[in-house]
PDB file of C-alpha atoms in Angstrom:
ATOM      1  CA  MET I   1       0.000   0.000   0.000  1.00 47.00           C
ATOM      2  CA  LEU I   2       2.826   2.409   0.890  1.00 43.00           C
ATOM      3  CA  PHE I   3       4.581   1.629  -2.399  1.00 42.00           C
ATOM      4  CA  ARG I   4       1.413   2.399  -4.362  1.00 49.00           C
ATOM      5  CA  LEU I   5       0.964   5.686  -2.531  1.00 45.00           C
ATOM      6  CA  ILE I   6       4.572   6.756  -3.223  1.00 44.00           C
ATOM      7  CA  LEU I   7       4.204   5.752  -6.878  1.00 42.00           C
ATOM      8  CA  MET I   8       1.006   7.782  -7.213  1.00 48.00           C
ATOM      9  CA  VAL I   9       2.650  10.860  -5.694  1.00 41.00           C
ATOM     10  CA  LEU I  10       5.602  10.568  -8.109  1.00 42.00           C
ATOM     11  CA  ILE I  11       3.240  10.258 -11.079  1.00 44.00           C
ATOM     12  CA  LEU I  12       1.271  13.329  -9.992  1.00 47.00           C
ATOM     13  CA  MET I  13       4.472  15.306  -9.459  1.00 47.00           C
ATOM     14  CA  GLY I  14       5.642  14.355 -12.930  1.00 51.00           C
ATOM     15  CA  SER I  15       2.318  15.365 -14.455  1.00 49.00           C
ATOM     16  CA  SER I  16       2.400  18.715 -12.646  1.00 48.00           C
ATOM     17  CA  SER I  17       5.937  19.376 -13.889  1.00 51.00           C
ATOM     18  CA  ALA I  18       4.931  18.527 -17.452  1.00 50.00           C
ATOM     19  CA  LEU I  19       1.928  20.875 -17.272  1.00 46.00           C
ATOM     20  CA  ALA I  20       4.083  23.636 -15.823  1.00 52.00           C
ATOM     21  CA  GLU I  21       6.562  23.266 -18.698  1.00 58.00           C
ATOM     22  CA  GLN I  22       3.770  23.413 -21.257  1.00 63.00           C
ATOM     23  CA  GLY I  23       2.342  26.620 -19.791  1.00 71.00           C
ATOM     24  CA  VAL I  24      -1.113  27.969 -20.638  1.00 71.00           C
ATOM     25  CA  LYS I  25      -2.624  26.825 -23.926  1.00 76.00           C
ATOM     26  CA  GLU I  26      -5.533  28.594 -25.582  1.00 76.00           C
ATOM     27  CA  VAL I  27      -8.076  26.482 -27.443  1.00 76.00           C
ATOM     28  CA  SER I  28     -11.049  27.296 -29.637  1.00 78.00           C
ATOM     29  CA  PHE I  29     -14.145  25.212 -30.270  1.00 79.00           C
ATOM     30  CA  GLU I  30     -17.467  25.459 -32.067  1.00 83.00           C
ATOM     31  CA  LEU I  31     -20.836  24.527 -30.576  1.00 83.00           C
ATOM     32  CA  ASP I  32     -24.448  24.848 -31.642  1.00 84.00           C
ATOM     33  CA  GLU I  33     -26.021  23.945 -28.296  1.00 86.00           C
ATOM     34  CA  GLY I  34     -25.298  23.749 -24.586  1.00 88.00           C
ATOM     35  CA  THR I  35     -26.779  22.219 -21.428  1.00 88.00           C
ATOM     36  CA  TRP I  36     -28.043  24.011 -18.296  1.00 88.00           C
ATOM     37  CA  MET I  37     -27.149  27.430 -19.686  1.00 93.00           C
ATOM     38  CA  SER I  38     -28.329  30.770 -18.296  1.00 94.00           C
ATOM     39  CA  LEU I  39     -28.789  33.731 -20.620  1.00 93.00           C
ATOM     40  CA  ASP I  40     -29.970  37.321 -20.674  1.00 96.00           C
ATOM     41  CA  VAL I  41     -30.747  39.805 -23.436  1.00 95.00           C
ATOM     42  CA  SER I  42     -29.491  43.393 -23.238  1.00 95.00           C
ATOM     43  CA  PRO I  43     -32.160  46.091 -22.799  1.00 93.00           C
ATOM     44  CA  ASP I  44     -31.575  47.375 -26.346  1.00 93.00           C
ATOM     45  CA  GLY I  45     -31.966  43.852 -27.731  1.00 93.00           C
ATOM     46  CA  LYS I  46     -28.556  43.873 -29.415  1.00 95.00           C
ATOM     47  CA  TRP I  47     -26.582  41.484 -27.184  1.00 96.00           C
ATOM     48  CA  ILE I  48     -26.984  38.135 -25.480  1.00 97.00           C
ATOM     49  CA  ALA I  49     -24.909  37.156 -22.435  1.00 97.00           C
ATOM     50  CA  PHE I  50     -24.790  33.482 -21.461  1.00 97.00           C
ATOM     51  CA  ASP I  51     -22.782  30.972 -19.448  1.00 97.00           C
ATOM     52  CA  LEU I  52     -21.261  27.797 -20.835  1.00 95.00           C
ATOM     53  CA  LEU I  53     -18.889  25.357 -19.121  1.00 92.00           C
ATOM     54  CA  ASN I  54     -18.471  27.750 -16.175  1.00 93.00           C
ATOM     55  CA  ASP I  55     -17.437  30.707 -18.354  1.00 96.00           C
ATOM     56  CA  ILE I  56     -19.440  33.794 -19.380  1.00 97.00           C
ATOM     57  CA  TYR I  57     -19.784  34.829 -23.023  1.00 96.00           C
ATOM     58  CA  ILE I  58     -21.360  37.714 -24.912  1.00 97.00           C
ATOM     59  CA  MET I  59     -22.501  37.680 -28.540  1.00 95.00           C
ATOM     60  CA  PRO I  60     -24.667  39.720 -30.942  1.00 96.00           C
ATOM     61  CA  ALA I  61     -28.352  38.847 -30.669  1.00 95.00           C
ATOM     62  CA  SER I  62     -28.481  38.750 -34.467  1.00 95.00           C
ATOM     63  CA  GLY I  63     -25.951  35.901 -34.440  1.00 91.00           C
ATOM     64  CA  GLY I  64     -22.212  35.659 -34.811  1.00 89.00           C
ATOM     65  CA  LYS I  65     -19.185  34.752 -32.777  1.00 89.00           C
ATOM     66  CA  ALA I  66     -19.405  34.479 -29.001  1.00 92.00           C
ATOM     67  CA  LYS I  67     -16.609  36.065 -26.988  1.00 93.00           C
ATOM     68  CA  ALA I  68     -15.581  34.814 -23.551  1.00 94.00           C
ATOM     69  CA  ILE I  69     -15.464  37.775 -21.170  1.00 96.00           C
ATOM     70  CA  HIS I  70     -14.921  35.777 -17.986  1.00 95.00           C
ATOM     71  CA  SER I  71     -13.056  32.477 -18.155  1.00 92.00           C
ATOM     72  CA  GLY I  72     -10.425  30.582 -16.209  1.00 90.00           C
ATOM     73  CA  PRO I  73     -10.452  28.237 -13.205  1.00 90.00           C
ATOM     74  CA  ALA I  74     -13.285  29.997 -11.343  1.00 94.00           C
ATOM     75  CA  THR I  75     -16.903  28.951 -11.892  1.00 95.00           C
ATOM     76  CA  GLN I  76     -18.689  31.983 -13.347  1.00 96.00           C
ATOM     77  CA  ARG I  77     -22.334  31.898 -14.370  1.00 96.00           C
ATOM     78  CA  SER I  78     -25.821  33.485 -14.419  1.00 97.00           C
ATOM     79  CA  PRO I  79     -25.114  36.811 -16.189  1.00 97.00           C
ATOM     80  CA  HIS I  80     -27.770  39.537 -16.027  1.00 97.00           C
ATOM     81  CA  PHE I  81     -27.669  42.925 -17.772  1.00 97.00           C
ATOM     82  CA  SER I  82     -28.108  46.196 -15.896  1.00 96.00           C
ATOM     83  CA  SER I  83     -30.946  48.489 -16.999  1.00 93.00           C
ATOM     84  CA  ASP I  84     -28.558  50.681 -19.006  1.00 94.00           C
ATOM     85  CA  GLY I  85     -26.958  47.651 -20.673  1.00 95.00           C
ATOM     86  CA  LYS I  86     -23.444  48.672 -19.653  1.00 95.00           C
ATOM     87  CA  SER I  87     -22.830  46.160 -16.858  1.00 97.00           C
ATOM     88  CA  LEU I  88     -23.460  42.544 -15.947  1.00 97.00           C
ATOM     89  CA  ALA I  89     -24.250  40.967 -12.609  1.00 97.00           C
ATOM     90  CA  TYR I  90     -23.028  37.391 -12.295  1.00 97.00           C
ATOM     91  CA  LEU I  91     -22.030  34.670  -9.844  1.00 97.00           C
ATOM     92  CA  SER I  92     -18.425  33.608  -9.266  1.00 97.00           C
ATOM     93  CA  ASP I  93     -16.622  31.373  -6.778  1.00 95.00           C
ATOM     94  CA  GLU I  94     -13.351  33.233  -7.300  1.00 93.00           C
ATOM     95  CA  SER I  95     -13.379  34.154  -3.600  1.00 91.00           C
ATOM     96  CA  GLY I  96     -13.866  30.483  -2.626  1.00 90.00           C
ATOM     97  CA  LEU I  97     -17.679  30.354  -2.551  1.00 91.00           C
ATOM     98  CA  ASP I  98     -20.360  31.523  -4.982  1.00 93.00           C
ATOM     99  CA  ASN I  99     -20.949  35.229  -4.481  1.00 96.00           C
ATOM    100  CA  LEU I 100     -22.407  38.162  -6.389  1.00 97.00           C
ATOM    101  CA  TRP I 101     -20.089  40.120  -8.695  1.00 97.00           C
ATOM    102  CA  ILE I 102     -20.502  42.866 -11.286  1.00 97.00           C
ATOM    103  CA  THR I 103     -18.449  43.681 -14.386  1.00 97.00           C
ATOM    104  CA  ASP I 104     -18.743  45.711 -17.565  1.00 95.00           C
ATOM    105  CA  ILE I 105     -19.946  43.872 -20.674  1.00 94.00           C
ATOM    106  CA  HIS I 106     -16.372  43.493 -21.912  1.00 94.00           C
ATOM    107  CA  GLY I 107     -15.341  41.642 -18.749  1.00 94.00           C
ATOM    108  CA  LYS I 108     -13.324  44.539 -17.359  1.00 94.00           C
ATOM    109  CA  SER I 109     -13.336  45.933 -13.813  1.00 94.00           C
ATOM    110  CA  PRO I 110     -14.940  42.920 -12.045  1.00 95.00           C
ATOM    111  CA  ARG I 111     -16.002  43.735  -8.488  1.00 96.00           C
ATOM    112  CA  GLN I 112     -17.369  41.527  -5.722  1.00 96.00           C
ATOM    113  CA  ILE I 113     -20.642  42.809  -4.205  1.00 96.00           C
ATOM    114  CA  CYS I 114     -21.548  40.249  -1.531  1.00 94.00           C
ATOM    115  CA  PHE I 115     -19.128  38.300   0.655  1.00 94.00           C
ATOM    116  CA  ASP I 116     -21.195  35.387   1.987  1.00 91.00           C
ATOM    117  CA  GLU I 117     -19.066  32.656   3.567  1.00 90.00           C
ATOM    118  CA  ARG I 118     -21.880  30.314   4.566  1.00 90.00           C
ATOM    119  CA  ASN I 119     -24.977  30.332   2.353  1.00 91.00           C
ATOM    120  CA  PHE I 120     -25.599  29.527  -1.309  1.00 92.00           C
ATOM    121  CA  VAL I 121     -26.157  32.587  -3.497  1.00 95.00           C
ATOM    122  CA  SER I 122     -27.999  32.307  -6.836  1.00 95.00           C
ATOM    123  CA  SER I 123     -30.265  33.966  -9.433  1.00 95.00           C
ATOM    124  CA  PRO I 124     -28.984  37.575  -9.617  1.00 97.00           C
ATOM    125  CA  ALA I 125     -31.430  40.190 -10.953  1.00 97.00           C
ATOM    126  CA  TRP I 126     -30.561  43.852 -11.458  1.00 96.00           C
ATOM    127  CA  SER I 127     -33.027  46.465 -10.185  1.00 96.00           C
ATOM    128  CA  PRO I 128     -34.476  48.982 -12.694  1.00 95.00           C
ATOM    129  CA  SER I 129     -32.611  51.820 -10.950  1.00 93.00           C
ATOM    130  CA  GLY I 130     -29.277  50.077 -11.490  1.00 94.00           C
ATOM    131  CA  ASN I 131     -28.347  50.701  -7.856  1.00 95.00           C
ATOM    132  CA  ALA I 132     -29.133  47.253  -6.454  1.00 96.00           C
ATOM    133  CA  ILE I 133     -29.237  43.556  -7.309  1.00 97.00           C
ATOM    134  CA  ALA I 134     -31.563  40.897  -5.919  1.00 97.00           C
ATOM    135  CA  VAL I 135     -30.278  37.377  -5.229  1.00 97.00           C
ATOM    136  CA  VAL I 136     -31.624  34.168  -3.732  1.00 96.00           C
ATOM    137  CA  ILE I 137     -30.009  33.086  -0.452  1.00 94.00           C
ATOM    138  CA  ARG I 138     -30.271  29.401   0.411  1.00 91.00           C
ATOM    139  CA  GLU I 139     -29.384  27.722   3.714  1.00 83.00           C
ATOM    140  CA  PRO I 140     -26.457  25.230   3.464  1.00 84.00           C
ATOM    141  CA  GLU I 141     -27.669  22.626   5.970  1.00 80.00           C
ATOM    142  CA  GLU I 142     -29.288  19.502   4.531  1.00 75.00           C
ATOM    143  CA  SER I 143     -32.327  19.979   6.755  1.00 74.00           C
ATOM    144  CA  GLN I 144     -32.785  23.480   5.283  1.00 75.00           C
ATOM    145  CA  VAL I 145     -32.197  22.578   1.633  1.00 73.00           C
ATOM    146  CA  TYR I 146     -35.627  23.917   0.648  1.00 78.00           C
ATOM    147  CA  THR I 147     -35.303  27.117   2.681  1.00 86.00           C
ATOM    148  CA  SER I 148     -34.499  30.152   0.567  1.00 91.00           C
ATOM    149  CA  SER I 149     -35.273  33.859   0.599  1.00 93.00           C
ATOM    150  CA  ILE I 150     -34.650  36.854  -1.659  1.00 95.00           C
ATOM    151  CA  HIS I 151     -32.412  39.737  -0.611  1.00 95.00           C
ATOM    152  CA  GLU I 152     -31.315  42.967  -2.241  1.00 96.00           C
ATOM    153  CA  PHE I 153     -27.674  44.137  -2.257  1.00 96.00           C
ATOM    154  CA  GLN I 154     -26.679  47.740  -2.926  1.00 95.00           C
ATOM    155  CA  ILE I 155     -23.805  47.970  -5.419  1.00 94.00           C
ATOM    156  CA  ASP I 156     -22.311  50.902  -3.511  1.00 92.00           C
ATOM    157  CA  GLY I 157     -22.019  48.770  -0.370  1.00 89.00           C
ATOM    158  CA  GLY I 158     -25.122  50.122   1.348  1.00 87.00           C
ATOM    159  CA  PRO I 159     -27.303  48.044   3.681  1.00 88.00           C
ATOM    160  CA  THR I 160     -28.782  44.778   2.453  1.00 91.00           C
ATOM    161  CA  ARG I 161     -32.541  44.419   2.733  1.00 90.00           C
ATOM    162  CA  PRO I 162     -34.812  41.348   2.582  1.00 91.00           C
ATOM    163  CA  LEU I 163     -37.388  41.410  -0.228  1.00 92.00           C
ATOM    164  CA  VAL I 164     -39.227  38.081   0.110  1.00 92.00           C
ATOM    165  CA  ALA I 165     -39.033  35.886   3.204  1.00 90.00           C
ATOM    166  CA  ALA I 166     -38.715  32.102   3.026  1.00 89.00           C
ATOM    167  CA  PRO I 167     -42.277  30.746   2.815  1.00 85.00           C
ATOM    168  CA  GLY I 168     -41.499  27.599   4.841  1.00 78.00           C
ATOM    169  CA  GLY I 169     -43.024  24.164   4.456  1.00 77.00           C
ATOM    170  CA  ARG I 170     -40.305  23.052   1.977  1.00 74.00           C
ATOM    171  CA  ARG I 171     -41.565  25.671  -0.497  1.00 82.00           C
ATOM    172  CA  ASP I 172     -38.352  27.318  -1.654  1.00 88.00           C
ATOM    173  CA  ILE I 173     -38.341  30.406  -3.882  1.00 93.00           C
ATOM    174  CA  GLN I 174     -36.145  31.155  -6.897  1.00 94.00           C
ATOM    175  CA  GLU I 175     -35.673  33.309 -10.016  1.00 96.00           C
ATOM    176  CA  PRO I 176     -36.436  36.892  -8.938  1.00 97.00           C
ATOM    177  CA  ARG I 177     -37.088  39.541 -11.585  1.00 97.00           C
ATOM    178  CA  TYR I 178     -38.042  43.168 -10.953  1.00 97.00           C
ATOM    179  CA  ALA I 179     -40.992  44.758 -12.694  1.00 96.00           C
ATOM    180  CA  PRO I 180     -39.658  47.557 -14.935  1.00 95.00           C
ATOM    181  CA  ASP I 181     -41.361  50.221 -12.794  1.00 94.00           C
ATOM    182  CA  GLY I 182     -39.718  48.846  -9.646  1.00 93.00           C
ATOM    183  CA  ARG I 183     -43.025  48.402  -7.814  1.00 93.00           C
ATOM    184  CA  HIS I 184     -43.084  44.600  -7.707  1.00 94.00           C
ATOM    185  CA  LEU I 185     -40.808  41.584  -7.748  1.00 96.00           C
ATOM    186  CA  TYR I 186     -41.753  38.457  -9.690  1.00 96.00           C
ATOM    187  CA  TYR I 187     -40.355  35.105  -8.528  1.00 97.00           C
ATOM    188  CA  THR I 188     -40.901  31.343  -8.733  1.00 95.00           C
ATOM    189  CA  GLU I 189     -42.150  29.415  -5.707  1.00 93.00           C
ATOM    190  CA  ARG I 190     -42.452  25.679  -5.138  1.00 88.00           C
ATOM    191  CA  VAL I 191     -45.975  24.970  -3.925  1.00 83.00           C
ATOM    192  CA  THR I 192     -45.734  21.206  -3.394  1.00 77.00           C
ATOM    193  CA  ARG I 193     -43.131  18.877  -1.962  1.00 67.00           C
ATOM    194  CA  ASP I 194     -42.653  17.084  -5.246  1.00 57.00           C
ATOM    195  CA  HIS I 195     -39.296  16.866  -6.972  1.00 56.00           C
ATOM    196  CA  TYR I 196     -38.052  19.651  -9.227  1.00 56.00           C
ATOM    197  CA  VAL I 197     -38.372  17.544 -12.376  1.00 54.00           C
ATOM    198  CA  TYR I 198     -42.001  17.228 -13.386  1.00 52.00           C
ATOM    199  CA  MET I 199     -43.042  15.278 -16.489  1.00 55.00           C
ATOM    200  CA  ASN I 200     -46.739  15.118 -15.687  1.00 60.00           C
ATOM    201  CA  THR I 201     -48.701  18.007 -17.165  1.00 60.00           C
ATOM    202  CA  GLY I 202     -51.224  17.736 -14.357  1.00 64.00           C
ATOM    203  CA  LEU I 203     -48.676  18.623 -11.698  1.00 68.00           C
ATOM    204  CA  LYS I 204     -48.596  22.156 -10.308  1.00 76.00           C
ATOM    205  CA  ASN I 205     -45.238  22.061  -8.559  1.00 82.00           C
ATOM    206  CA  PHE I 206     -44.296  25.678  -9.222  1.00 89.00           C
ATOM    207  CA  VAL I 207     -46.089  28.987  -9.556  1.00 93.00           C
ATOM    208  CA  ILE I 208     -45.030  32.546 -10.279  1.00 95.00           C
ATOM    209  CA  LYS I 209     -45.790  35.104  -7.608  1.00 95.00           C
ATOM    210  CA  ARG I 210     -45.553  38.885  -7.548  1.00 94.00           C
ATOM    211  CA  ALA I 211     -44.468  40.525  -4.306  1.00 91.00           C
ATOM    212  CA  PRO I 212     -44.871  44.232  -3.604  1.00 91.00           C
ATOM    213  CA  LEU I 213     -41.661  46.022  -2.752  1.00 87.00           C
ATOM    214  CA  LYS I 214     -41.578  47.872   0.569  1.00 65.00           C
ATOM    215  CA  SER I 215     -41.541  51.318  -1.008  1.00 55.00           C
ATOM    216  CA  ASN I 216     -44.910  50.423  -2.533  1.00 46.00           C
ATOM    217  CA  MET I 217     -46.589  48.929   0.548  1.00 44.00           C
ATOM    218  CA  SER I 218     -49.269  51.574   1.181  1.00 43.00           C
ATOM    219  CA  GLU I 219     -50.320  51.599  -2.452  1.00 42.00           C
ATOM    220  CA  VAL I 220     -50.342  47.813  -2.603  1.00 41.00           C
ATOM    221  CA  ARG I 221     -52.586  47.552   0.455  1.00 41.00           C
ATOM    222  CA  ASN I 222     -55.192  49.571  -1.429  1.00 39.00           C
ATOM    223  CA  GLU I 223     -54.780  47.418  -4.529  1.00 40.00           C
ATOM    224  CA  ILE I 224     -55.277  44.237  -2.513  1.00 36.00           C
ATOM    225  CA  ARG I 225     -58.239  45.542  -0.579  1.00 37.00           C
ATOM    226  CA  TYR I 226     -60.191  47.012  -3.482  1.00 31.00           C
ATOM    227  CA  GLU I 227     -58.797  45.993  -6.861  1.00 36.00           C
ATOM    228  CA  ASP I 228     -56.802  42.771  -6.991  1.00 36.00           C
ATOM    229  CA  PRO I 229     -58.662  39.598  -5.953  1.00 33.00           C
ATOM    230  CA  PHE I 230     -55.668  37.441  -6.932  1.00 33.00           C
ATOM    231  CA  LEU I 231     -53.605  38.485  -3.907  1.00 33.00           C
ATOM    232  CA  TYR I 232     -53.846  37.647  -0.225  1.00 34.00           C
ATOM    233  CA  LYS I 233     -53.833  40.414   2.334  1.00 37.00           C
ATOM    234  CA  ILE I 234     -50.362  41.812   2.661  1.00 40.00           C
ATOM    235  CA  ARG I 235     -50.263  41.430   6.438  1.00 37.00           C
ATOM    236  CA  ASN I 236     -49.982  37.658   5.978  1.00 40.00           C
ATOM    237  CA  ASN I 237     -46.842  38.146   3.857  1.00 42.00           C
ATOM    238  CA  TYR I 238     -48.227  35.839   1.164  1.00 47.00           C
ATOM    239  CA  ASP I 239     -49.951  36.367  -2.142  1.00 60.00           C
ATOM    240  CA  ARG I 240     -51.796  33.977  -4.347  1.00 80.00           C
ATOM    241  CA  PRO I 241     -50.112  32.771  -7.543  1.00 88.00           C
ATOM    242  CA  PHE I 242     -49.858  35.460 -10.160  1.00 92.00           C
ATOM    243  CA  ILE I 243     -49.359  32.767 -12.823  1.00 93.00           C
ATOM    244  CA  GLY I 244     -50.061  29.087 -12.143  1.00 89.00           C
ATOM    245  CA  GLY I 245     -52.272  26.200 -13.173  1.00 85.00           C
ATOM    246  CA  PHE I 246     -51.712  22.810 -14.784  1.00 84.00           C
ATOM    247  CA  GLY I 247     -48.109  22.205 -15.788  1.00 85.00           C
ATOM    248  CA  GLY I 248     -46.866  24.799 -13.310  1.00 89.00           C
ATOM    249  CA  ALA I 249     -45.147  28.100 -14.133  1.00 93.00           C
ATOM    250  CA  THR I 250     -41.506  29.098 -13.688  1.00 94.00           C
ATOM    251  CA  THR I 251     -38.838  31.575 -14.764  1.00 95.00           C
ATOM    252  CA  PRO I 252     -40.721  34.898 -15.034  1.00 97.00           C
ATOM    253  CA  GLN I 253     -39.324  37.576 -17.341  1.00 97.00           C
ATOM    254  CA  PRO I 254     -41.265  40.866 -17.542  1.00 96.00           C
ATOM    255  CA  SER I 255     -41.313  42.679 -20.874  1.00 95.00           C
ATOM    256  CA  PRO I 256     -39.548  46.088 -21.048  1.00 93.00           C
ATOM    257  CA  ASN I 257     -42.876  47.939 -20.779  1.00 94.00           C
ATOM    258  CA  GLY I 258     -44.085  45.710 -17.922  1.00 95.00           C
ATOM    259  CA  LYS I 259     -47.314  44.737 -19.681  1.00 97.00           C
ATOM    260  CA  LYS I 260     -46.410  41.102 -20.301  1.00 97.00           C
ATOM    261  CA  VAL I 261     -44.479  38.340 -18.538  1.00 97.00           C
ATOM    262  CA  ALA I 262     -42.740  35.494 -20.374  1.00 97.00           C
ATOM    263  CA  PHE I 263     -42.591  32.220 -18.464  1.00 96.00           C
ATOM    264  CA  ILE I 264     -42.083  28.451 -18.786  1.00 94.00           C
ATOM    265  CA  ARG I 265     -44.773  25.783 -18.396  1.00 91.00           C
ATOM    266  CA  ARG I 266     -44.955  22.033 -18.916  1.00 85.00           C
ATOM    267  CA  PHE I 267     -47.547  21.553 -21.690  1.00 80.00           C
ATOM    268  CA  LYS I 268     -48.363  17.993 -22.767  1.00 77.00           C
ATOM    269  CA  ALA I 269     -45.005  16.379 -23.661  1.00 77.00           C
ATOM    270  CA  LYS I 270     -43.055  19.619 -23.992  1.00 84.00           C
ATOM    271  CA  THR I 271     -41.622  22.419 -21.923  1.00 88.00           C
ATOM    272  CA  THR I 272     -43.229  25.474 -23.501  1.00 93.00           C
ATOM    273  CA  LEU I 273     -42.542  29.199 -23.528  1.00 95.00           C
ATOM    274  CA  PHE I 274     -45.659  31.230 -22.690  1.00 96.00           C
ATOM    275  CA  VAL I 275     -46.448  34.936 -22.489  1.00 97.00           C
ATOM    276  CA  ALA I 276     -49.006  36.239 -19.981  1.00 96.00           C
ATOM    277  CA  ASP I 277     -50.806  39.589 -20.127  1.00 96.00           C
ATOM    278  CA  VAL I 278     -50.339  41.350 -16.783  1.00 95.00           C
ATOM    279  CA  ASP I 279     -53.748  43.045 -16.824  1.00 94.00           C
ATOM    280  CA  THR I 280     -55.998  40.298 -18.196  1.00 92.00           C
ATOM    281  CA  ARG I 281     -53.915  37.291 -17.030  1.00 90.00           C
ATOM    282  CA  SER I 282     -54.478  35.669 -20.444  1.00 93.00           C
ATOM    283  CA  GLN I 283     -51.727  33.231 -21.446  1.00 94.00           C
ATOM    284  CA  THR I 284     -50.415  32.502 -24.947  1.00 94.00           C
ATOM    285  CA  PRO I 285     -48.003  29.696 -25.903  1.00 94.00           C
ATOM    286  CA  ILE I 286     -45.085  30.971 -28.011  1.00 93.00           C
ATOM    287  CA  TYR I 287     -42.646  28.091 -28.478  1.00 93.00           C
ATOM    288  CA  GLY I 288     -42.422  24.452 -27.474  1.00 87.00           C
TER     289      GLY I 288
END
């Protein structure tokens, strides 16, 4: 056993020396698809940012060559454009654990925004003002694996504020997106204890909810009391699903004018892109 261990160490040392002599080697490759990618479209519709193999790329929305703006040994993912299209929020474990970072769209001047050393950070979403970014914070303990909440970080280092509390009952929340007017926050919530993967159209594992932001609380109370029968009373800190039904609803993305919300639903044998009208709540399938 000792001989095998010594032999293994010598082999590894030899491999490390060989790699050191070779130095860094740049490679290029061509792909027409990826798996488990995150993407975002710039506000002017001209650029797409996406992650692939733990690197972040940017490319013209009209098509063309993708350019890596953040690559290397760190895992870097989930890019999201700022409202002016000049910056990206993203996640990186460069500091040792996934945290929130920002950079310009060319990958220059990266800056760490949150410095969490315990929890899992995910799903960054830039506020319409460009002064803050919302993220999902998840507990690391196995017993709390379905406990998550949404918090807002100021990019100038100001105080962090909670936006949506963990609902409890193994109903974690994910995928925050601000309404363009900054009055509400859309997000996905698990409403059953079933597994994430759902192949049965009849399941309703996930719904999209819309939470009022604190600066809009007095106005929202009036909306709930007199105008909006789809929401619970705000004092209970819950609202009814904004978008739900058979096949569930996930991944909300408000349109630039705030009048529509794109989302994902399981429809028959396909995962389908839908668009919902915010005022009428009508839903239209777009692509399956």
